[in-house]
Coordinates of N, CA and C in Angstrom, one line a residue:
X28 N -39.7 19.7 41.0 CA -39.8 20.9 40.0 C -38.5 21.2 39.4
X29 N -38.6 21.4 38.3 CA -36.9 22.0 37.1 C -36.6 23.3 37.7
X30 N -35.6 23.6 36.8 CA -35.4 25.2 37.0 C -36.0 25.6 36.0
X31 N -36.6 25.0 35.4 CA -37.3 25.7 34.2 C -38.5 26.6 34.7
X32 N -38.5 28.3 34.4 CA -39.5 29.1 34.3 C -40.5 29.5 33.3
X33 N -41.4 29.0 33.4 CA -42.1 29.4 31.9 C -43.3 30.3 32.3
X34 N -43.0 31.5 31.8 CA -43.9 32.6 31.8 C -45.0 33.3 30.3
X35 N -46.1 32.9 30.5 CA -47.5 33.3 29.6 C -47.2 34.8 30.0
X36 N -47.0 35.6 28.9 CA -47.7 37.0 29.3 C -49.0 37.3 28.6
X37 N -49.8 37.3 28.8 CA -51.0 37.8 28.3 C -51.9 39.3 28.4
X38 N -52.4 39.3 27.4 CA -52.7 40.7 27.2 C -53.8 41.4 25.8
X39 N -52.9 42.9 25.8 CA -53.8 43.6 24.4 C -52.2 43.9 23.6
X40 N -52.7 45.1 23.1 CA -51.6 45.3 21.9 C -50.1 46.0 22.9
X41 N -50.2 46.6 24.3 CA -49.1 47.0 24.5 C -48.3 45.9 25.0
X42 N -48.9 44.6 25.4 CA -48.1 43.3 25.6 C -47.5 43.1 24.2
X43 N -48.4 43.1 23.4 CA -48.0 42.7 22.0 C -46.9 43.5 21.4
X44 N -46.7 44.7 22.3 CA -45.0 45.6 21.1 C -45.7 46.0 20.3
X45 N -46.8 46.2 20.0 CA -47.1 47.4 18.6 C -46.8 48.8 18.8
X46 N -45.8 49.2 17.7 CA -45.7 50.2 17.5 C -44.0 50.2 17.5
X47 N -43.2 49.1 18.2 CA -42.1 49.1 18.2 C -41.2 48.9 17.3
X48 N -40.7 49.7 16.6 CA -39.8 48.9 15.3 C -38.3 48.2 15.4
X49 N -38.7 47.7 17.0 CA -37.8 46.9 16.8 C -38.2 45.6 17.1
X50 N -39.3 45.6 17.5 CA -40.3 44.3 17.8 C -40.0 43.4 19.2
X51 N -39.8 44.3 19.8 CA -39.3 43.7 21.4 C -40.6 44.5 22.5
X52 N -41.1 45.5 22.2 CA -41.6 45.8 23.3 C -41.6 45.9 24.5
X53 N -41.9 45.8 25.7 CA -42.0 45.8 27.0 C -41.7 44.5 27.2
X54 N -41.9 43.3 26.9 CA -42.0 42.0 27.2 C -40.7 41.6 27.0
X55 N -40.3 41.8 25.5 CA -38.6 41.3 25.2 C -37.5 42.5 26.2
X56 N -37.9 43.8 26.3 CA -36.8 44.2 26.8 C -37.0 43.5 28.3
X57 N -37.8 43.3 29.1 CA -38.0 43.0 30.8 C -37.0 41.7 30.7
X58 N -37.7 41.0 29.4 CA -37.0 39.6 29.5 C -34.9 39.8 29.2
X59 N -35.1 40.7 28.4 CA -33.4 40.9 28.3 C -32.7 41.0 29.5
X60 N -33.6 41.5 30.6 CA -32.7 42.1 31.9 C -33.4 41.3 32.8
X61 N -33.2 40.0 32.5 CA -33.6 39.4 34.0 C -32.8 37.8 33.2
X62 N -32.1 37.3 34.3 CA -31.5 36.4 34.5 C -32.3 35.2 35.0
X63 N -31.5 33.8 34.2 CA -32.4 32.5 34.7 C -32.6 31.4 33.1
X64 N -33.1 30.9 33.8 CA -33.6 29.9 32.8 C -35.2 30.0 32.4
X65 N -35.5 31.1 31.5 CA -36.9 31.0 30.9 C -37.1 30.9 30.1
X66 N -38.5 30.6 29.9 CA -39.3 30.2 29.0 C -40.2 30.8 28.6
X67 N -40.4 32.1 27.2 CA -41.0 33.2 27.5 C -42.6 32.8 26.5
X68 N -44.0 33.4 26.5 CA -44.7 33.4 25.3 C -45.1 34.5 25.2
X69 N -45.4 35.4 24.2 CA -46.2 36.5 23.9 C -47.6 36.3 23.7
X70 N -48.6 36.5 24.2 CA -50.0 36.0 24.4 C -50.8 37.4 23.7
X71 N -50.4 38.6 23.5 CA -50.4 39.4 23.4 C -51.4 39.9 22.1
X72 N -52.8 40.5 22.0 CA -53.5 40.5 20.9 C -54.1 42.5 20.8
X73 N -54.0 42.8 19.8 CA -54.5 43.8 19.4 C -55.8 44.2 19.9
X74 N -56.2 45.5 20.3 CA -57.6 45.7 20.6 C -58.5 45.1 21.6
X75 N -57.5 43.7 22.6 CA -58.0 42.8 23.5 C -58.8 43.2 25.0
X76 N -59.9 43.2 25.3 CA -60.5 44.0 26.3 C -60.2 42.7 27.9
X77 N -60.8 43.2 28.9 CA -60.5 42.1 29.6 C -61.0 40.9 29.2
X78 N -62.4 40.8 28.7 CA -63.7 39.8 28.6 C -62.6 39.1 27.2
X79 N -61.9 39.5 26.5 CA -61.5 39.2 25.6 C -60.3 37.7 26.1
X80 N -59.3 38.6 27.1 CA -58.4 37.8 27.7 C -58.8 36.9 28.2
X81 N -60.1 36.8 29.3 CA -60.4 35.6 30.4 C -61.0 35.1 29.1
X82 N -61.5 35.1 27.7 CA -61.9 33.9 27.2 C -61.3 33.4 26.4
X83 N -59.9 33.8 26.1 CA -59.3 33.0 25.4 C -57.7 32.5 26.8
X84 N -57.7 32.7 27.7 CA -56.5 32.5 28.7 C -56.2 31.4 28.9
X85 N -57.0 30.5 29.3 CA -56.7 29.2 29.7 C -56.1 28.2 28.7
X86 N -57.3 28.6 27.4 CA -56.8 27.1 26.0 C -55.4 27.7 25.5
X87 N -55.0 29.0 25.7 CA -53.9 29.2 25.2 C -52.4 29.0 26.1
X88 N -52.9 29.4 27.5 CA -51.9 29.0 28.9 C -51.4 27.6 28.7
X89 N -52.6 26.7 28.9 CA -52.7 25.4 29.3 C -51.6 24.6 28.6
X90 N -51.4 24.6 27.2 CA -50.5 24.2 26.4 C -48.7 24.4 26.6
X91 N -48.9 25.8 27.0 CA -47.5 26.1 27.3 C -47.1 25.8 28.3
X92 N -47.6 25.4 29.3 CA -47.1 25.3 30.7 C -46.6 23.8 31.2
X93 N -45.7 23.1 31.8 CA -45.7 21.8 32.0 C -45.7 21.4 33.4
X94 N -46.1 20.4 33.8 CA -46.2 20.1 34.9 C -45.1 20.4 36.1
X95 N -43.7 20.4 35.8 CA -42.9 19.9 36.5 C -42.0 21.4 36.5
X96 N -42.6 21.9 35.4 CA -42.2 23.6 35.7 C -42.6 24.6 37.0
X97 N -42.2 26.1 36.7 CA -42.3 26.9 37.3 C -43.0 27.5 36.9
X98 N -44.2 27.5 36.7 CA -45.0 28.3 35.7 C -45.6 29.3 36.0
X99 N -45.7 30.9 35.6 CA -45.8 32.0 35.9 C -46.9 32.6 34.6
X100 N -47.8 33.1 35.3 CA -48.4 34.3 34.2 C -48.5 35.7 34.3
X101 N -48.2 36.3 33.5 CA -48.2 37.9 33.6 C -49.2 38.4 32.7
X102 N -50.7 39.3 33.3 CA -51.7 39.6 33.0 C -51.8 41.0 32.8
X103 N -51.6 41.5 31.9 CA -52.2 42.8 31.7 C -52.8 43.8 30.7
X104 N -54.2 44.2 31.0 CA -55.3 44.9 30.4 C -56.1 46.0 30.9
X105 N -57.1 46.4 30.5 CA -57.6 47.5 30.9 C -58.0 49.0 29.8
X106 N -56.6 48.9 29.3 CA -56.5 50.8 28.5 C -57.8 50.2 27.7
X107 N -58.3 49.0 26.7 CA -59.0 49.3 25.9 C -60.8 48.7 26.8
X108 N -60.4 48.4 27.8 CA -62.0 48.6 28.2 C -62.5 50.0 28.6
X109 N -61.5 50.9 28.8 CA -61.8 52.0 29.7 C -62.7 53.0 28.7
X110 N -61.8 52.6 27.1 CA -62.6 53.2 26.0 C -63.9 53.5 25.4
X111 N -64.4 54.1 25.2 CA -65.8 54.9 24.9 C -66.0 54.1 23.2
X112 N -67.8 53.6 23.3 CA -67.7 53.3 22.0 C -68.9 53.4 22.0
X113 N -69.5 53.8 20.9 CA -71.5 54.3 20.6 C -71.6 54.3 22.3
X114 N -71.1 55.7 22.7 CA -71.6 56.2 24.0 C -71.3 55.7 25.8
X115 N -70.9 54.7 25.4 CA -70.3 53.9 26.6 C -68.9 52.9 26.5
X116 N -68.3 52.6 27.9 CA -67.1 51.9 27.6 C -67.0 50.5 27.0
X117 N -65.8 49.9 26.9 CA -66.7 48.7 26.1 C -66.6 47.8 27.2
X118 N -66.3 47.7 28.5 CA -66.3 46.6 29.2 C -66.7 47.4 30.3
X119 N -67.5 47.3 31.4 CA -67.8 47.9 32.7 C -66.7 47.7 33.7
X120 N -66.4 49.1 34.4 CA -65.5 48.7 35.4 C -65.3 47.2 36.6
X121 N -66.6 47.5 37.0 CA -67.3 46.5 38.1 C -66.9 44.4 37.2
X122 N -67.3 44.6 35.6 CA -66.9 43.2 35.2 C -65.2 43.6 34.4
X123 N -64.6 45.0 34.7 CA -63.2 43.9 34.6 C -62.5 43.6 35.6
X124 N -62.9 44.1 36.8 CA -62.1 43.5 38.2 C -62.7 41.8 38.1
X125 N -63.9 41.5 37.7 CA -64.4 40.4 37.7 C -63.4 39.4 36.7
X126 N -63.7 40.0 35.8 CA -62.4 39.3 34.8 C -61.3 38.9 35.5
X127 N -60.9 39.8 36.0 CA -59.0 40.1 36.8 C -58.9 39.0 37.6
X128 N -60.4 38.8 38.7 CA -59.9 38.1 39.6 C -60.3 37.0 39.4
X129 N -60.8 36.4 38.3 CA -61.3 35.0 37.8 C -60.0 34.5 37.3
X130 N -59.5 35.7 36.7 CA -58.2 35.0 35.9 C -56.9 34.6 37.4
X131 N -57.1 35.2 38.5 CA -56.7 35.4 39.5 C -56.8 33.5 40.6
X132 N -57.8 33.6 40.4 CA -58.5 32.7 41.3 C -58.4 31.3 40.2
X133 N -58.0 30.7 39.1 CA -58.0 29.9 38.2 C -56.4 30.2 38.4
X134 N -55.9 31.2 38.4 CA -54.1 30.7 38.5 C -54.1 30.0 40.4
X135 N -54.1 30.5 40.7 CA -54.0 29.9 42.4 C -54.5 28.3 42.3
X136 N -56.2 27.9 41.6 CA -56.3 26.7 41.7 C -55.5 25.7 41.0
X137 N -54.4 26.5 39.4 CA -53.8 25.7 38.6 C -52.3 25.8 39.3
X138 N -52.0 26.8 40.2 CA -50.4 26.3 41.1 C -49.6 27.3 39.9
X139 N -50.5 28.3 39.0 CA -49.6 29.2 38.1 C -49.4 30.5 39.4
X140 N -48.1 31.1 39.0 CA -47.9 32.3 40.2 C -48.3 33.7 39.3
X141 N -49.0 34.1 39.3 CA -49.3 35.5 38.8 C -48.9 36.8 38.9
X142 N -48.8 37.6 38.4 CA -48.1 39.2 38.2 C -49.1 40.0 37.0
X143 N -49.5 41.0 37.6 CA -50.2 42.2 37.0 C -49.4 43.2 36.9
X144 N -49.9 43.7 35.8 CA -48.8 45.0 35.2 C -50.3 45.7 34.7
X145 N -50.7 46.9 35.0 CA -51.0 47.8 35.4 C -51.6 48.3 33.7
X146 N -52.8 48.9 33.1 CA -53.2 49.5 32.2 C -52.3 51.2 31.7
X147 N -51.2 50.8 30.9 CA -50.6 51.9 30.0 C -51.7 53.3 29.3
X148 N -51.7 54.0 29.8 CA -52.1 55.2 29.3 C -52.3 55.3 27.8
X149 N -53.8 56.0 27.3 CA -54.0 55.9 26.0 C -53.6 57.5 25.2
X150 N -52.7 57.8 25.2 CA -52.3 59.5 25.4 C -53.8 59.9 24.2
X151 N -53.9 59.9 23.2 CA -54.6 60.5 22.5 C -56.3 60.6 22.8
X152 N -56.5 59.4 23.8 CA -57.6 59.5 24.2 C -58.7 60.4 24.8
X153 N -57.7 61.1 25.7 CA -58.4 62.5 26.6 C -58.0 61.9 27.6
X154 N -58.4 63.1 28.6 CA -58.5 63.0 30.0 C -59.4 62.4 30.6
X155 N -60.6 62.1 29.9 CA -61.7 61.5 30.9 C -61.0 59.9 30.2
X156 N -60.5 59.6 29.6 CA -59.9 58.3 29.3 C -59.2 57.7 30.7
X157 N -58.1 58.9 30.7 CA -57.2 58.7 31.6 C -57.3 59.1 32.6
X158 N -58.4 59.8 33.4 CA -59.2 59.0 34.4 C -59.6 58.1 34.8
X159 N -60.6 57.1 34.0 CA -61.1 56.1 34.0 C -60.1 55.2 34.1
X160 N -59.0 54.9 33.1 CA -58.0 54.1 33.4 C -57.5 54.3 34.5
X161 N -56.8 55.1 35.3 CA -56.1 55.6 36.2 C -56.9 55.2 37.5
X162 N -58.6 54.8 37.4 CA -59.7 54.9 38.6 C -59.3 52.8 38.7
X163 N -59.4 52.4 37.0 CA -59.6 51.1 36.9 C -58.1 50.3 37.7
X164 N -56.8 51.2 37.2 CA -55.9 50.7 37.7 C -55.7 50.6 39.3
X165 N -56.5 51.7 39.7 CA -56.1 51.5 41.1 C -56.9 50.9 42.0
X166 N -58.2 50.0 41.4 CA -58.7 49.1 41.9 C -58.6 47.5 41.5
X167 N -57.3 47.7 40.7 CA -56.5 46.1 40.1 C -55.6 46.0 41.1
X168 N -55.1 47.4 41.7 CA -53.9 47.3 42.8 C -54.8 46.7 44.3
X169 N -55.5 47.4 44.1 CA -56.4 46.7 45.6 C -56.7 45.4 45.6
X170 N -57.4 45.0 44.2 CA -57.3 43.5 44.5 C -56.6 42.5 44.5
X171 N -55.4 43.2 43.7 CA -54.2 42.4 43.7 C -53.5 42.0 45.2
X172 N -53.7 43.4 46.1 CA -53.2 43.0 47.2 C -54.3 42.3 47.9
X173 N -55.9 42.1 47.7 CA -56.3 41.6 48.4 C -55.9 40.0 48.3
X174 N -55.3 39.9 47.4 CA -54.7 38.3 46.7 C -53.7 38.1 47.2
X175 N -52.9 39.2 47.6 CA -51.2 38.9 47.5 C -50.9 38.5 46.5
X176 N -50.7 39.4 45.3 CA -50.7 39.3 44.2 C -49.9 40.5 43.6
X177 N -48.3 40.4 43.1 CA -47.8 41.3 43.5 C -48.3 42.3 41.7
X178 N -48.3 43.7 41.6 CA -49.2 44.7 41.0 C -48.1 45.7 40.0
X179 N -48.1 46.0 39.5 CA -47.3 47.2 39.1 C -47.8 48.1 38.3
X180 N -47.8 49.0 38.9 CA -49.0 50.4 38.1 C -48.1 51.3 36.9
X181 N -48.5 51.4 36.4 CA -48.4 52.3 35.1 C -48.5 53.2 34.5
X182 N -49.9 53.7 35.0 CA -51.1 54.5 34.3 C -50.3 56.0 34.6
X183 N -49.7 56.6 36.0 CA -49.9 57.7 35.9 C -47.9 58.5 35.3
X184 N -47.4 57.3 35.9 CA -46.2 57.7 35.5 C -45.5 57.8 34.0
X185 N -46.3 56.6 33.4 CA -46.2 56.8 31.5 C -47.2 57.9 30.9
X186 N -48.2 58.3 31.8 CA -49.2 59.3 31.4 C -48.2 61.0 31.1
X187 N -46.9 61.1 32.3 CA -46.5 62.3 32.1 C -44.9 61.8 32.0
X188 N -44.8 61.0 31.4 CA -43.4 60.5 30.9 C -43.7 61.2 29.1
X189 N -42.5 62.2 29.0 CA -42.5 62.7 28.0 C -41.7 61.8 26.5
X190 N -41.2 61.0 26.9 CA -40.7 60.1 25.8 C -41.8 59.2 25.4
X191 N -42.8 58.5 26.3 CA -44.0 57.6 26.0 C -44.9 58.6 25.1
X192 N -45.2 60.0 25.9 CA -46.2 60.7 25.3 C -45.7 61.2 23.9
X193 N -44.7 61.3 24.0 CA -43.9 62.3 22.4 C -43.8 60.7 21.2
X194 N -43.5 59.8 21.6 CA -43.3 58.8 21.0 C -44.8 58.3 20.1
X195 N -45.8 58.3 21.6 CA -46.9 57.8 21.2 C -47.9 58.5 19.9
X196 N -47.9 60.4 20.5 CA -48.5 61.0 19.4 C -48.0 60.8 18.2
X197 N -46.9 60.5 17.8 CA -45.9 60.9 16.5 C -46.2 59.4 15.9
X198 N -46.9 58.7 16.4 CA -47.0 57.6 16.2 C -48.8 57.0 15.9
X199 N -49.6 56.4 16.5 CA -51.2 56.4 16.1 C -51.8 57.1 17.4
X200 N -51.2 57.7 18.3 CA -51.7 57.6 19.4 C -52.0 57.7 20.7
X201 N -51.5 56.0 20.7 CA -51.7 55.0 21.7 C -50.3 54.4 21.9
X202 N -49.4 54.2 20.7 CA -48.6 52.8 21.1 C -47.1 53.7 20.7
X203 N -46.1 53.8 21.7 CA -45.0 54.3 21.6 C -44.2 53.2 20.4
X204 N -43.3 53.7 20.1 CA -42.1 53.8 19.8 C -40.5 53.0 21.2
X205 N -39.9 52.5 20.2 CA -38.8 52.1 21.4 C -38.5 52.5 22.4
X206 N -38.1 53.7 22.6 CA -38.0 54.3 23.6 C -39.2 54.6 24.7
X207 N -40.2 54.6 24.7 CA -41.5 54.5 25.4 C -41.4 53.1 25.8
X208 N -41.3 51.7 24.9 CA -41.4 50.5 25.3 C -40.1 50.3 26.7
X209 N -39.1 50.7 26.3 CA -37.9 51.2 27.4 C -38.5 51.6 28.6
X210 N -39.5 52.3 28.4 CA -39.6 53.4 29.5 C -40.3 52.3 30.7
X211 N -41.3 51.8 30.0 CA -42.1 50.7 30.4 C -41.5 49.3 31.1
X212 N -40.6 49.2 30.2 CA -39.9 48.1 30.8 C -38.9 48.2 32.1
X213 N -38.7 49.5 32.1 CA -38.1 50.1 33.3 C -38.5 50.3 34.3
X214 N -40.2 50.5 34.3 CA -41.0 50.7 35.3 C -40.9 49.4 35.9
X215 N -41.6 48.4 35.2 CA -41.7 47.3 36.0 C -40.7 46.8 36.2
X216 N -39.3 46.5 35.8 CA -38.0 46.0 36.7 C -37.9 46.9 37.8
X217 N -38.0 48.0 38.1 CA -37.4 48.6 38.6 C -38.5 48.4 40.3
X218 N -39.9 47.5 39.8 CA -40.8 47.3 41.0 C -40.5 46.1 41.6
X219 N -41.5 45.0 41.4 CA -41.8 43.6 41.5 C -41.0 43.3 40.9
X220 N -40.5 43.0 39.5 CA -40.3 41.9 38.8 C -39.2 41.5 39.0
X221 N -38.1 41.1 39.7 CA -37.0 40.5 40.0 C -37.0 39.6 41.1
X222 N -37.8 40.4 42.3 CA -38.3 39.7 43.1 C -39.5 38.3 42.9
X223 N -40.4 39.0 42.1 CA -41.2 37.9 41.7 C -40.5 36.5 40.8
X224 N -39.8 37.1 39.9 CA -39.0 35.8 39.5 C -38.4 35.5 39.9
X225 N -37.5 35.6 40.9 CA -36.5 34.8 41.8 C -37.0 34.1 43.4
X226 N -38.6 34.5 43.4 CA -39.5 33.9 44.0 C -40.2 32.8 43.8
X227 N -39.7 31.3 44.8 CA -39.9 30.4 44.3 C -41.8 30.0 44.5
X228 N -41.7 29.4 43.7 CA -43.1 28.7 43.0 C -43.6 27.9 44.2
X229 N -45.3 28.7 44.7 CA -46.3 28.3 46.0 C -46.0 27.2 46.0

């Protein structure tokens, strides 16, 4: 194996940096503050539900990754299943853990090391949104540990982080501003992710 690390992050639009005008997001700033030899991709799509990610994950993974690498994916979804649309959510709780752990169980048999990052709070949405998310997130943490699969939650600390929320409204929303993508990106270094990258490959 190289020292080469090559990490897929995959996702919806808060992988994707929307909203950032400086176009770094949560993904380029994590990557700014971590040391090494990587290899990064933005997988990252607008409006992407889970059912969305497990069906495009693999044709798009597969390509980037090389055999002789270190190859890591970072998965994270949720905020837009949790959403209400002609009366119901768009993806059921019960099939996006299913999602989660297919995408889960397909990294273990490909030798990819995986990392979940946690469904970002939809401020404009309501409370019963951010419930739902906050119920969904903390049964991604359960199965993450049923995997050993290291997790990092999101939902309740950007929920009453007043820079994400003041950023987000002033904005569509949902999707902060620089300083929110900061906030985010601080969450997760400040968990897992240092550890998981300097954690060598199963």
């Amino acid at each position: 194996m190289t020292g080469d690390i090559r990490v897929c992050f995959i996702g919806d639009s808060f992988v994707q940096g929307i909203g950032d005008p400086e176009y770094r997001g949560w993904v380029g700033r994590v990557l700014a503050a971590t040391h090494g030899d990587i290899t990064a991709f933005n997988l990252g799509i607008k409006r992407n539900t889970s059912e969305d990610v497990l069906r495009r994950c693999w044709q798009e993974v597969q390509p980037r990754i090389l055999p002789d690498a270190d190859n890591r994916l970072v998965v994270s979804f949720g905020s837009n299943d949790t959403m209400e649309e002609n009366g119901s959510v768009r993806v059921d709780p019960a099939r996006c853990l299913d999602n989660l752990d297919s995408i889960l169980e397909e990294s273990r048999r490909r030798r990819i090391a995986p990392l979940v990052v946690g469904p970002p709070p939809v401020i404009d949405a309501g409370e019963d949104h951010l419930r739902r998310t906050s119920k969904i997130a903390d049964e991604m943490a359960a199965l993450c540990r049923s995997r050993h699969v290291p997790f990092i939650g999101t939902t309740p600390a950007l929920a009453n982080d007043p820079v994400w929320t003041r950023e987000a409204m002033a904005g569509d929303g949902a999707h902060p501003g620089s300083g929110g993508y900061r906030r985010l990106a601080d969450l997760i270094l400040a968990n897992q992710w240092h550890e998981w990258i300097s954690h060598p490959h199963p």
